[in-house]
Amino acid sequence: MPVIRASEAVTHEIHGARFVSYATPLTGSKELCAWRGEIPAGTKAPAHTVNREEILHLLDGELLITLDDRTDLITPGDTLIINPGATLTVENPTERTAVTWVTTSIGLTAELADGTLITPPWAN
């Protein structure tokens, strides 16, 4: 049973947010990836379309989420299901950092509106 200690988690930063990865192929996961996301106050990530299902659970703070054409404010305890092919925008309109827990399958990519393909190292 692999145990990933907090001290062993790998941190990545992109678009003003921090991603602290725990479950990846490098840590022994065969199918899933999981990470904690930290979205600072005032951060707005660019819209991106994902190729894998993602489950985002908000642990702390508030986020304004636009999923395809629907915008919702999510609060602690809310869970968002992002299906493959969906376009997602995440914004923290508050004055404190929002914290999420995200799980997806290995191989996640995200395509930005300009066609740039991002292969997040914390999901591959």
One Martini backbone bead per residue (centre of mass of N, CA, C, O) as a GRO file, in nm:
protein
  124
    1MET     BB    1   0.086   0.043   0.030
    2PRO     BB    2   0.085   0.349  -0.075
    3VAL     BB    3   0.231   0.637   0.082
    4ILE     BB    4   0.169   0.985   0.066
    5ARG     BB    5   0.341   1.230   0.176
    6ALA     BB    6   0.336   1.562   0.207
    7SER     BB    7   0.655   1.581   0.160
    8GLU     BB    8   0.618   1.424  -0.140
    9ALA     BB    9   0.481   1.629  -0.276
   10VAL     BB   10   0.414   1.794  -0.584
   11THR     BB   11   0.475   2.121  -0.710
   12HIS     BB   12   0.268   2.332  -0.917
   13GLU     BB   13   0.261   2.616  -1.151
   14ILE     BB   14  -0.040   2.775  -1.301
   15HIS     BB   15  -0.217   3.047  -1.366
   16GLY     BB   16  -0.178   3.124  -1.038
   17ALA     BB   17  -0.173   2.826  -0.950
   18ARG     BB   18  -0.173   2.545  -0.725
   19PHE     BB   19  -0.029   2.206  -0.751
   20VAL     BB   20  -0.069   1.915  -0.540
   21SER     BB   21   0.072   1.610  -0.587
   22TYR     BB   22   0.000   1.254  -0.523
   23ALA     BB   23  -0.151   1.094  -0.755
   24THR     BB   24   0.065   0.904  -0.967
   25PRO     BB   25   0.273   0.718  -1.149
   26LEU     BB   26   0.524   0.805  -0.967
   27THR     BB   27   0.347   0.698  -0.693
   28GLY     BB   28   0.169   0.423  -0.815
   29SER     BB   29  -0.047   0.490  -1.006
   30LYS     BB   30  -0.260   0.336  -1.262
   31GLU     BB   31  -0.541   0.544  -1.312
   32LEU     BB   32  -0.503   0.784  -1.104
   33CYS     BB   33  -0.546   1.129  -1.009
   34ALA     BB   34  -0.433   1.355  -0.738
   35TRP     BB   35  -0.517   1.692  -0.610
   36ARG     BB   36  -0.429   2.004  -0.483
   37GLY     BB   37  -0.590   2.315  -0.501
   38GLU     BB   38  -0.465   2.662  -0.525
   39ILE     BB   39  -0.670   2.960  -0.533
   40PRO     BB   40  -0.620   3.267  -0.546
   41ALA     BB   41  -0.706   3.564  -0.507
   42GLY     BB   42  -0.825   3.682  -0.822
   43THR     BB   43  -0.825   3.430  -0.988
   44LYS     BB   44  -0.814   3.350  -1.354
   45ALA     BB   45  -0.863   3.102  -1.552
   46PRO     BB   46  -0.849   2.972  -1.841
   47ALA     BB   47  -1.013   2.842  -2.073
   48HIS     BB   48  -1.084   2.478  -2.082
   49THR     BB   49  -1.050   2.161  -2.244
   50VAL     BB   50  -1.126   1.833  -2.161
   51ASN     BB   51  -1.046   1.466  -2.199
   52ARG     BB   52  -1.138   1.418  -1.899
   53GLU     BB   53  -1.263   1.330  -1.619
   54GLU     BB   54  -1.359   1.545  -1.345
   55ILE     BB   55  -1.322   1.588  -0.986
   56LEU     BB   56  -1.443   1.864  -0.791
   57HIS     BB   57  -1.360   1.960  -0.455
   58LEU     BB   58  -1.457   2.187  -0.212
   59LEU     BB   59  -1.294   2.282   0.088
   60ASP     BB   60  -1.224   2.602   0.040
   61GLY     BB   61  -1.413   2.861  -0.020
   62GLU     BB   62  -1.464   3.023  -0.343
   63LEU     BB   63  -1.618   2.958  -0.672
   64LEU     BB   64  -1.627   3.049  -1.012
   65ILE     BB   65  -1.808   2.846  -1.240
   66THR     BB   66  -1.755   2.754  -1.585
   67LEU     BB   67  -1.968   2.525  -1.764
   68ASP     BB   68  -1.969   2.611  -2.045
   69ASP     BB   69  -2.280   2.803  -2.006
   70ARG     BB   70  -2.245   2.765  -1.688
   71THR     BB   71  -2.284   2.954  -1.382
   72ASP     BB   72  -2.126   2.897  -1.056
   73LEU     BB   73  -2.133   2.902  -0.711
   74ILE     BB   74  -1.898   2.757  -0.498
   75THR     BB   75  -1.882   2.567  -0.194
   76PRO     BB   76  -1.818   2.404   0.064
   77GLY     BB   77  -1.881   2.060  -0.046
   78ASP     BB   78  -1.876   2.095  -0.335
   79THR     BB   79  -1.935   1.920  -0.652
   80LEU     BB   80  -1.766   1.872  -0.966
   81ILE     BB   81  -1.858   1.761  -1.292
   82ILE     BB   82  -1.624   1.693  -1.557
   83ASN     BB   83  -1.659   1.631  -1.873
   84PRO     BB   84  -1.565   1.528  -2.155
   85GLY     BB   85  -1.538   1.832  -2.351
   86ALA     BB   86  -1.543   2.038  -2.146
   87THR     BB   87  -1.570   2.380  -2.049
   88LEU     BB   88  -1.344   2.556  -1.823
   89THR     BB   89  -1.387   2.802  -1.558
   90VAL     BB   90  -1.180   2.956  -1.302
   91GLU     BB   91  -1.283   3.163  -1.016
   92ASN     BB   92  -1.159   3.397  -0.762
   93PRO     BB   93  -1.360   3.657  -0.613
   94THR     BB   94  -1.205   3.665  -0.358
   95GLU     BB   95  -0.983   3.723  -0.052
   96ARG     BB   96  -0.928   3.402  -0.068
   97THR     BB   97  -0.819   3.098  -0.068
   98ALA     BB   98  -0.882   2.820  -0.261
   99VAL     BB   99  -0.969   2.467  -0.198
  100THR     BB  100  -0.896   2.162  -0.368
  101TRP     BB  101  -1.013   1.838  -0.494
  102VAL     BB  102  -0.868   1.627  -0.751
  103THR     BB  103  -0.997   1.387  -0.993
  104THR     BB  104  -0.847   1.159  -1.236
  105SER     BB  105  -0.726   1.037  -1.516
  106ILE     BB  106  -0.484   0.930  -1.682
  107GLY     BB  107  -0.419   1.181  -1.944
  108LEU     BB  108  -0.467   1.463  -1.903
  109THR     BB  109  -0.600   1.735  -2.095
  110ALA     BB  110  -0.571   2.086  -2.209
  111GLU     BB  111  -0.754   2.321  -2.405
  112LEU     BB  112  -0.719   2.614  -2.532
  113ALA     BB  113  -0.864   2.853  -2.728
  114ASP     BB  114  -0.579   2.870  -2.909
  115GLY     BB  115  -0.483   2.540  -2.900
  116THR     BB  116  -0.338   2.491  -2.654
  117LEU     BB  117  -0.163   2.220  -2.510
  118ILE     BB  118  -0.206   2.069  -2.189
  119THR     BB  119   0.023   1.870  -1.983
  120PRO     BB  120  -0.013   1.783  -1.678
  121PRO     BB  121   0.211   1.651  -1.451
  122TRP     BB  122  -0.023   1.581  -1.224
  123ALA     BB  123  -0.183   1.387  -1.477
  124ASN     BB  124   0.087   1.179  -1.585
   0.00000   0.00000   0.00000
